[in-house]
Short mmCIF file of C-alpha atoms in Angstrom, two decimals:
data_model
loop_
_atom_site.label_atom_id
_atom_site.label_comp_id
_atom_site.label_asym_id
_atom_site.label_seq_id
_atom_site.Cartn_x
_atom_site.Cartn_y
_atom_site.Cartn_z
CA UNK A 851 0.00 0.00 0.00
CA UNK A 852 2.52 2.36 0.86
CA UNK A 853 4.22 2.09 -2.63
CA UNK A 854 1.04 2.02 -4.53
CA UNK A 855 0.61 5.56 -2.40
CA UNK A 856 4.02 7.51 -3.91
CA UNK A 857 2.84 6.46 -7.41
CA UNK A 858 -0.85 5.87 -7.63
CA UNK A 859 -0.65 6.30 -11.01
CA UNK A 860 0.94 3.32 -11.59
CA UNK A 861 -0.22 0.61 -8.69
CA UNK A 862 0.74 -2.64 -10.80
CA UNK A 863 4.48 -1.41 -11.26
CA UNK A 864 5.23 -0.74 -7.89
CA UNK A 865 2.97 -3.18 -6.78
CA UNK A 866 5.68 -5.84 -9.26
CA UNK A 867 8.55 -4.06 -8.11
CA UNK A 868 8.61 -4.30 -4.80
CA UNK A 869 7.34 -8.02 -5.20
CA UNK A 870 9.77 -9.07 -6.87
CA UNK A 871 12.41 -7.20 -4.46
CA UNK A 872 10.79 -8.85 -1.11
CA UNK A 873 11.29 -12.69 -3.39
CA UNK A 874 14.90 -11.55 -4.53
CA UNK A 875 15.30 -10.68 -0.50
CA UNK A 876 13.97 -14.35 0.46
CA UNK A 877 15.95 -16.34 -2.14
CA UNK A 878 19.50 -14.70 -1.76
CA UNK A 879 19.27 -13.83 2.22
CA UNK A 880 19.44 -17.15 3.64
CA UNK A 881 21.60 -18.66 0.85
CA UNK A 882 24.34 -15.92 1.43
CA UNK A 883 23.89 -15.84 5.48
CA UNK A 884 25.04 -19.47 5.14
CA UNK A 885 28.07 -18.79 3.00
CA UNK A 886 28.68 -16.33 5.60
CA UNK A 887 28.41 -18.80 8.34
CA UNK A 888 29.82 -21.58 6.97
CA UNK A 889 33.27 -19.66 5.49
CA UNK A 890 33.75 -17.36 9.01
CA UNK A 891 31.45 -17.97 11.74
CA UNK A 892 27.45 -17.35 12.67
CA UNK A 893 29.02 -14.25 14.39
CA UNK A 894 29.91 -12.65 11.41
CA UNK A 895 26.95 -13.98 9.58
CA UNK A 896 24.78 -11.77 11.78
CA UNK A 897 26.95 -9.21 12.15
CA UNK A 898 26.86 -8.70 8.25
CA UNK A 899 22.88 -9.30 8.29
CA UNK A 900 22.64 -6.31 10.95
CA UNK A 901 24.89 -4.28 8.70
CA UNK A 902 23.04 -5.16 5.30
CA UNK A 903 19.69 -4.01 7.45
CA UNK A 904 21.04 -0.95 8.54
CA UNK A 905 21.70 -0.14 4.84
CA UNK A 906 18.44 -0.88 4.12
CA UNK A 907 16.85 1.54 6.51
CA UNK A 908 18.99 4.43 4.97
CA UNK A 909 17.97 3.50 1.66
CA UNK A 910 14.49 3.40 2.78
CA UNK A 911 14.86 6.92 4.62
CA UNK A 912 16.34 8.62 1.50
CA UNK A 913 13.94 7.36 -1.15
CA UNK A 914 11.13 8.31 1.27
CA UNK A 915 12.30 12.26 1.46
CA UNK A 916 12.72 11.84 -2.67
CA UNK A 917 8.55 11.07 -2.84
#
């Protein structure tokens, strides 16, 4: 809903986009937090998740302040 709100003139390609991010996000996420894990430890595994979420969250608070 809230990306169908910064472009409600086009709900299906948000809609698709951020879809298809949230299934990217599920396939690659656990498949490269286990080659984390299994090459250095479950330490830096989650260390490296936190960091890839904090990204995230300044990605997600620039884009919002650009719509």
């Amino acid at each position: 809903l809230s990306l169908v709100k910064t472009h409600p003139d086009r709900p299906g390609t948000v809609a698709g986009i951020g879809t298809a991010g949230v299934g990217l996000g599920n396939a690659a996420g656990p498949l490269l937090f286990g080659l984390v894990a299994q090459t250095f430890s479950f330490g830096a595994a989650w260390m490296a998740a936190a960091v890839v979420a904090a990204l995230a969250a300044m990605l997600m608070t620039i884009a919002r302040s650009l719509f």
